[in-house]
Coordinates of C-alpha atoms and ligand atoms in Angstrom, one line a residue:
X230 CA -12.2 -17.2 9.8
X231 CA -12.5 -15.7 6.7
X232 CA -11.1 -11.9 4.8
X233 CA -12.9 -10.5 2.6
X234 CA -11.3 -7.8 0.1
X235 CA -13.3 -5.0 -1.2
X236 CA -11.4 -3.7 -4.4
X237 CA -13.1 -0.9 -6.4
X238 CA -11.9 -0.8 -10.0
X239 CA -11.9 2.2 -12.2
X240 CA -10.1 1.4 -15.8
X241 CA -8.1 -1.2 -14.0
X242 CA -8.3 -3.6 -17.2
X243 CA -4.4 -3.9 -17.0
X244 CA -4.4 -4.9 -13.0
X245 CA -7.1 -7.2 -12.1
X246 CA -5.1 -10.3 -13.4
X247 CA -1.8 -9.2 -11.1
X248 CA -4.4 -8.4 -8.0
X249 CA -5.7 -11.6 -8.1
X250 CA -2.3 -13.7 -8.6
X251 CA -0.6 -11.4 -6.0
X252 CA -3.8 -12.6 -3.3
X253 CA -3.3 -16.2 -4.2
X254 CA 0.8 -15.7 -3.6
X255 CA 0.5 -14.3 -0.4
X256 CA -2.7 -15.5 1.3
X257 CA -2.7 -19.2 0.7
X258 CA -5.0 -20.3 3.3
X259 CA -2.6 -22.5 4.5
X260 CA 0.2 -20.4 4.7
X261 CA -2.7 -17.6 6.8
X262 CA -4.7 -20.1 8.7
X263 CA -7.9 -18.3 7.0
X264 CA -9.7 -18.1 3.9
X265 CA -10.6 -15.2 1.6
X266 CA -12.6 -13.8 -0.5
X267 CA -12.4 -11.0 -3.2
X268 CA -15.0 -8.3 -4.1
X269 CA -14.2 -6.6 -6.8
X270 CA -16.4 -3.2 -7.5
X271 CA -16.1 -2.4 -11.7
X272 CA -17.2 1.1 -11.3
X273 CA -18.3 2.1 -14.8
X274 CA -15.0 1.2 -16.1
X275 CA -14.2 2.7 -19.9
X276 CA -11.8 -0.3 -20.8
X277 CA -12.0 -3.8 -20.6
X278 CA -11.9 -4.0 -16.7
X279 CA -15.0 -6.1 -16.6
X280 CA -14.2 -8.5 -19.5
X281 CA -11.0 -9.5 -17.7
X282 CA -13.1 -9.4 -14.2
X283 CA -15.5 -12.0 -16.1
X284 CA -12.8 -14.2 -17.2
X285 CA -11.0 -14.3 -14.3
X286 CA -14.8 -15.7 -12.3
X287 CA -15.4 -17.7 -15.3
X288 CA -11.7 -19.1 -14.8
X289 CA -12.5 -19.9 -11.5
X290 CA -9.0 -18.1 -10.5
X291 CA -9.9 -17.4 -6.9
X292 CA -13.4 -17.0 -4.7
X293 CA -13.9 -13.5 -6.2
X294 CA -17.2 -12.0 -6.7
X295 CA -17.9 -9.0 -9.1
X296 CA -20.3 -6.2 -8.6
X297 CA -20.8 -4.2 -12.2
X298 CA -22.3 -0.4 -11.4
X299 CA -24.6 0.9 -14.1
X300 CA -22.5 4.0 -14.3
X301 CA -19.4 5.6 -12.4
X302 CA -20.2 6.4 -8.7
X303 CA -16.6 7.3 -7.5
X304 CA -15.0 5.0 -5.3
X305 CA -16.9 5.8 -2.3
X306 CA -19.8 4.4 -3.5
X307 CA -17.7 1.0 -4.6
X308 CA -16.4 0.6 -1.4
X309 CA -19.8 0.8 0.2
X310 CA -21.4 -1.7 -2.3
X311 CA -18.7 -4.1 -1.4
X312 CA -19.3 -3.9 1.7
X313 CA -22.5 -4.9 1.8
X314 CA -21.5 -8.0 -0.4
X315 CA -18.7 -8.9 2.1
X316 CA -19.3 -11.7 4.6
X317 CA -15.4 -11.7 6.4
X318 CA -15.1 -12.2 9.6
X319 CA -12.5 -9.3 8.5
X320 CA -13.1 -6.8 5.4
X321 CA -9.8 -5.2 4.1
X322 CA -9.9 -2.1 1.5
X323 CA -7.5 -2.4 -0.9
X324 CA -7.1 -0.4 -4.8
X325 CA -6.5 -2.5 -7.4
X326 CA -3.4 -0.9 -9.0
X327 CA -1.3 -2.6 -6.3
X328 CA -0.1 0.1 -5.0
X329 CA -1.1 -0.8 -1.2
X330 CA 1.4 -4.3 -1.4
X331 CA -1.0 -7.4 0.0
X332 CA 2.0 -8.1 2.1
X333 CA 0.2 -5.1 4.2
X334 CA -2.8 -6.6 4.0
X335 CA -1.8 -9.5 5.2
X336 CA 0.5 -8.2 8.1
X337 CA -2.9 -6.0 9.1
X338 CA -5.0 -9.3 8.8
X339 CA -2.5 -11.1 11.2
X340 CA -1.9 -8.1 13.5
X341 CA -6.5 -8.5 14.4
X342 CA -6.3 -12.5 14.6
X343 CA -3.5 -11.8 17.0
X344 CA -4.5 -8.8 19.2
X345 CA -8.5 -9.2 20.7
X346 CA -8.3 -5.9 21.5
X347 CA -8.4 -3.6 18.6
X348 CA -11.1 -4.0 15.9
X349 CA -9.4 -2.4 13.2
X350 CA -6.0 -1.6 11.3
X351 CA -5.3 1.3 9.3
X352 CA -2.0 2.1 7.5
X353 CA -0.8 5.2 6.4
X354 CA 2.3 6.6 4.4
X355 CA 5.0 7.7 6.3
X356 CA 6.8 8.9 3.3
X357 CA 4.4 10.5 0.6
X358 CA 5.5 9.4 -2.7
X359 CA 4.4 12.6 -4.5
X360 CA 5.4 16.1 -5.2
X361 CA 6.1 19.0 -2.5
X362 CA 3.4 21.1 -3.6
X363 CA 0.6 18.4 -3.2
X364 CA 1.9 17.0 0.0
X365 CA 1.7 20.4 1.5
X366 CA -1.4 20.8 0.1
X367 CA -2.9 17.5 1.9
X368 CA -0.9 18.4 5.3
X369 CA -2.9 21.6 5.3
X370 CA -6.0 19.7 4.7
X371 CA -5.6 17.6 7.6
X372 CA -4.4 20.5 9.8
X373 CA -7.6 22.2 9.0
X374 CA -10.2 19.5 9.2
X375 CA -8.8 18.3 12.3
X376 CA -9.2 21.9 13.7
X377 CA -12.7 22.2 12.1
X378 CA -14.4 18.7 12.6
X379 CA -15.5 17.3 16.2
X380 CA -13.9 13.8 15.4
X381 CA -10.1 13.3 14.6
X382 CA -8.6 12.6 11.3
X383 CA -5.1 11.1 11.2
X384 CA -2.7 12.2 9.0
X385 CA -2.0 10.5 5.6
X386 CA -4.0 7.2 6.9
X387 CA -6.2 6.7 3.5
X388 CA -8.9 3.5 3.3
X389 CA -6.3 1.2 3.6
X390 CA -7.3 -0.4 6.4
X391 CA -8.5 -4.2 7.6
X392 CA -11.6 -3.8 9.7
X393 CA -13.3 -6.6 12.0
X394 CA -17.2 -7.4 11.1
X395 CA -18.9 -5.1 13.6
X396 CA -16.8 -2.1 12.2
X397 CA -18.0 -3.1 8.6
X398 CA -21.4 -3.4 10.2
X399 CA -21.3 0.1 11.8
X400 CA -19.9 1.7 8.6
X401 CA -23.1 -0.1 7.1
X402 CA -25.2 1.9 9.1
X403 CA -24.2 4.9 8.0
X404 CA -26.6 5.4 4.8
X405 CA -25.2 9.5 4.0
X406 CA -24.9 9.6 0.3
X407 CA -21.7 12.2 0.6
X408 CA -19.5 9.7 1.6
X409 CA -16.4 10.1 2.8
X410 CA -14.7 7.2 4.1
X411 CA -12.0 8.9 6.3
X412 CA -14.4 10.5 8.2
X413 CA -17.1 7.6 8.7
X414 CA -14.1 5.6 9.8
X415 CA -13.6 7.7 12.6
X416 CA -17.0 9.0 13.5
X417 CA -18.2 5.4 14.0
X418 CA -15.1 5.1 16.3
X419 CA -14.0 1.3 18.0
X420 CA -10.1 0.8 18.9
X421 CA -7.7 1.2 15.7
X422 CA -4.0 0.8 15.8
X423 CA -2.5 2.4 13.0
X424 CA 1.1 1.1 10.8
X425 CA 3.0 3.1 8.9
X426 CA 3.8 1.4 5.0
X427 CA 5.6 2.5 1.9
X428 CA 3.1 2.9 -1.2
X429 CA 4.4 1.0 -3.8
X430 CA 4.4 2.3 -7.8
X431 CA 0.7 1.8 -9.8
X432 CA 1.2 -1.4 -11.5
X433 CA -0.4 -0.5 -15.0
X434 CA -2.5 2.4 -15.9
X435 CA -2.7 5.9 -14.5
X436 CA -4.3 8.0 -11.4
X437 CA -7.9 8.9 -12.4
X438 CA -7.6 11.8 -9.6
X439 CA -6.7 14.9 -10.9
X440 CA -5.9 17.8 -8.5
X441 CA -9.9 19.1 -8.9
X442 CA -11.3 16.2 -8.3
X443 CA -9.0 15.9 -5.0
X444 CA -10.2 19.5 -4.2
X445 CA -13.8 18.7 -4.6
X446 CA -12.7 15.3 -2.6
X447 CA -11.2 17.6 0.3
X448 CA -13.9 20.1 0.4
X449 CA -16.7 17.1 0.8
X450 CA -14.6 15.8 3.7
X451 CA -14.8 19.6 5.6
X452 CA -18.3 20.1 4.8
X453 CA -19.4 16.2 5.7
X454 CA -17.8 16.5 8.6
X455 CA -17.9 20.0 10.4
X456 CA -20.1 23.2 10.7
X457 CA -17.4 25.3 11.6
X458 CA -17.6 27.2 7.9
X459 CA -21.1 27.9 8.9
X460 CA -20.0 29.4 11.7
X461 CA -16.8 31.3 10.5
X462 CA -19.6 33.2 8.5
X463 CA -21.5 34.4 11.4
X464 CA -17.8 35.4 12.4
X465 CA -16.9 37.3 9.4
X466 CA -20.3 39.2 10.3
X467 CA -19.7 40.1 13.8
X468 CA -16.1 41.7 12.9
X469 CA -17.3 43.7 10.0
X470 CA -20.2 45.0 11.8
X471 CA -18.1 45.8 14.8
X472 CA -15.9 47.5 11.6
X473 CA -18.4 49.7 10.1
X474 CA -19.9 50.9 13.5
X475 CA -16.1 51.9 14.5
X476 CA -15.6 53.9 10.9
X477 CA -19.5 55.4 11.0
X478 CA -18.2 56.9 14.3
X479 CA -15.3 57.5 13.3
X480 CA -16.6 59.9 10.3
X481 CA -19.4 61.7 12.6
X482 CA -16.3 62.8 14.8
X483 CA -14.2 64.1 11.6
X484 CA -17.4 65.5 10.5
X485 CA -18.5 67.5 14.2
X486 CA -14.8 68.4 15.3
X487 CA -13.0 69.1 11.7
X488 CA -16.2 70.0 9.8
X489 CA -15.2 69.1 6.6
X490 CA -16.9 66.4 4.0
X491 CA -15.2 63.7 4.4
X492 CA -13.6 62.4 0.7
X493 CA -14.7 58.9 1.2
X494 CA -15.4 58.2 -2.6
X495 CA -12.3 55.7 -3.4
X496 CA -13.0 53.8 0.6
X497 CA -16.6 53.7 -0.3
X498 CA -15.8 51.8 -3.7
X499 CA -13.4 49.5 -1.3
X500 CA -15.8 49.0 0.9
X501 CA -18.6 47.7 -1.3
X502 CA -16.4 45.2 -3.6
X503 CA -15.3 44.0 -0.4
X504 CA -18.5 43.3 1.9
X505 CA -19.7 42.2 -1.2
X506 CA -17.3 39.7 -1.9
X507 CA -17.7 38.7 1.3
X508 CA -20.9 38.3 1.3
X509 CA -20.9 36.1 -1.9
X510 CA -18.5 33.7 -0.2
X511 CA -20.3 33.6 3.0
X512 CA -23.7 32.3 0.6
X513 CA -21.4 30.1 -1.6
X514 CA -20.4 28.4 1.7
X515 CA -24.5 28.2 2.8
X516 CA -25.1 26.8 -0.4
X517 CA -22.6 24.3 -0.5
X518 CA -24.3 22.8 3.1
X519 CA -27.8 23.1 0.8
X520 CA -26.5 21.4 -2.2
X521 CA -25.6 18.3 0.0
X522 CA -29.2 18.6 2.0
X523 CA -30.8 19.0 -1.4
X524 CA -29.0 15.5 -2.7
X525 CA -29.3 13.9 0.7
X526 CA -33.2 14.9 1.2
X527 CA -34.0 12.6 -2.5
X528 CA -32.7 9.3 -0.5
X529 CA -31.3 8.4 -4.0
X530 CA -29.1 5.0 -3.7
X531 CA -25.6 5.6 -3.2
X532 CA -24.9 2.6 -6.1
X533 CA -27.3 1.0 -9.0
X534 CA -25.8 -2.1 -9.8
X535 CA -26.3 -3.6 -13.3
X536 CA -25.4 -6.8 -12.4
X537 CA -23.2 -10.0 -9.7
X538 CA -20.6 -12.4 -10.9
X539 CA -19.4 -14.8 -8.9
X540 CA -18.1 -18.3 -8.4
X541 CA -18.7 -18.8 -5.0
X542 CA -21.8 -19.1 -3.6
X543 CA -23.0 -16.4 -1.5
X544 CA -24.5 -16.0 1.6
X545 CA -25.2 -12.1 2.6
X546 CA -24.2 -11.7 6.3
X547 CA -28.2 -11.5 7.0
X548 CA -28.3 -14.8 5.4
X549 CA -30.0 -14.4 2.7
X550 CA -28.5 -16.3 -0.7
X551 CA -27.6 -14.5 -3.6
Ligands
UDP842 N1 -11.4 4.2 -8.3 C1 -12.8 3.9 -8.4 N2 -13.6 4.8 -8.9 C2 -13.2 6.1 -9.3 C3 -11.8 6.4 -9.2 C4 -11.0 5.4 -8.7 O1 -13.2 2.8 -8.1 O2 -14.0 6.9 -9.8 C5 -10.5 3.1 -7.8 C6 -9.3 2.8 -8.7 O3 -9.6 1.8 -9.6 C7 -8.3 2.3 -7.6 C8 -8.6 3.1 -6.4 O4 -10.0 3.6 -6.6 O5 -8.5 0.9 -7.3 C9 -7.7 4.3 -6.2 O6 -7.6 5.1 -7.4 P1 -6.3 5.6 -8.0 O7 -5.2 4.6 -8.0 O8 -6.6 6.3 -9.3 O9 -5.9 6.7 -6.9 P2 -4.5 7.1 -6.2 O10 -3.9 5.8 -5.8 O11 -3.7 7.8 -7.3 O12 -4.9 7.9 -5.1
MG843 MG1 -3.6 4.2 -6.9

């Protein structure tokens, strides 16, 4: 049996070294009864991330494999391309700032070896570790994209999560290059028990996710997964037609029982700026859907990678060496 750990790196030049003596602490195959692997994604890193990734293959530190992108394709993309490089029995998803404790990851390792029946683990915070304002923010987004989308999203369960090799094989299969791992994880469905942990502090560096980037994050997840905007325009349509047919008849009776012009400059002027606005949101919504067809209709890669380190030898799960 053997984990594999997928660990996309963004300027963690300052954590690599801890991730990979915190693995060796608490894994020890002989502590675990398994062996492990670790896949470490340096997604087009500004610092010295993959200097210190080199060193630490060169060094022979642990059976760790690197995967250099030719640019920066999010962490969605890194996870993906580790993916495909893991050969686990089990594939875990861990950051690299050590903020998801490898304790966890090994607790979720043990809890699949031990239980036949589920085929994946996912643990999620039960206390959020960040401001008021934000954590209202995401419970909204998960109230709302579990009322919009067809398949359910738990709350605060991230891509921590330990999944068995058909899961990883499923998630494979799923080529979309707006990927959003939440959702995949659920759409491809299979038995998963989720664990509540405690998110620990970032070891060294900072949070390259600023609050637009988590917006633009959010509003990938609604529009990935549901057509309900789509359909909330037709909505909007229906009630303001219903609205204006209500007021036009409402005027012709002002206008045959009172007989006088009806004054309707300043509600005219309303009028307009608002089915107007309206109207522009209800396109900006229609063109977000095409933006995504537009991207997804090239069939671009989701990674380009530039090059593979590694000091194990590696067998792809299709068997093909590398
Ligand atoms: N990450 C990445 N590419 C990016 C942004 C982040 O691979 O474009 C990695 C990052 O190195 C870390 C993980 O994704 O291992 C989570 O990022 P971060 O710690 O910044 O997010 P937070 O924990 O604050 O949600
Ligand atoms: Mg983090």
């Amino acid at each position: 049996m053997k984990l594999s750990m997928v660990v996309p790196c963004y300027n963690e030049a300052g954590n690599v070294r801890a991730f990979v003596q915190a693995v060796g602490g608490e894994l020890s195959p002989a502590a675990v009864g398994y062996t492990h692997e670790i896949i470490f994604i340096n997604d087009g890193s500004k610092d010295d991330t993959l200097s210190e990734l080199r060193r630490l293959v060169d060094e022979q530190a642990d059976n760790i494999t690197v995967i250099d992108f030719t640019r920066n394709f999010g962490k969605e993309a890194a996870l993906y391309a580790g993916l495909q490089k893991a050969e686990g029995d089990l594939v875990a998803f861990v950051d690299a700032d050590l903020q998801q404790p490898i304790s966890v990851v090994r607790e979720m390792a043990d809890f699949l070896v031990e239980n036949e029946d589920y085929d994946a683990v996912a643990a999620y915070q039960d206390q959020r570790q960040e401001g008021k304002f934000l954590s209202l923010l995401k419970k909204t987004f998960y109230q709302f994209i579990n009322a919009a989308s067809d398949v359910p999203f738990h709350a605060n369960a991230s891509d921590f999560r330990v999944i068995r090799r058909p899961v990883a094989q499923a998630i494979l299969s799923v080529p979309e290059y707006h990927r959003f791992s939440k959702g995949i994880f659920s759409w491809v469905g299979f038995r998963t028990y989720y664990r509540p942990y405690k998110v620990a502090q970032r070891n060294a560096g900072t949070t390259s996710w600023s609050t637009t980037k988590l917006f633009r994050y959010a509003l990938d997840g609604i529009i990935s997964f549901s057509t309900k905007p789509l359909k909330l325009a037709t909505g909007c349509g229906f009630v303001l037609s219903a609205a204006a047919i209500l007021y036009m008849i409402v005027v012709i009776i002002q206008k045959l029982v009172c007989g006088n012009e009806v004054p309707g400059y300043p509600t005219l002027v309303v009028l307009i700026l608002l089915i107007g606005g309206i109207q522009l949101i209800v396109l900006g919504i229609i063109g977000e859907y095409l933006a995504r067809i537009h991207i997804e209709a090239k069939h671009r890669p989701i990674y380009l990678a530039r090059a593979y380190y590694s000091n194990i030898e590696h067998e792809n799960y299709d068997g093909k060496k590398s």
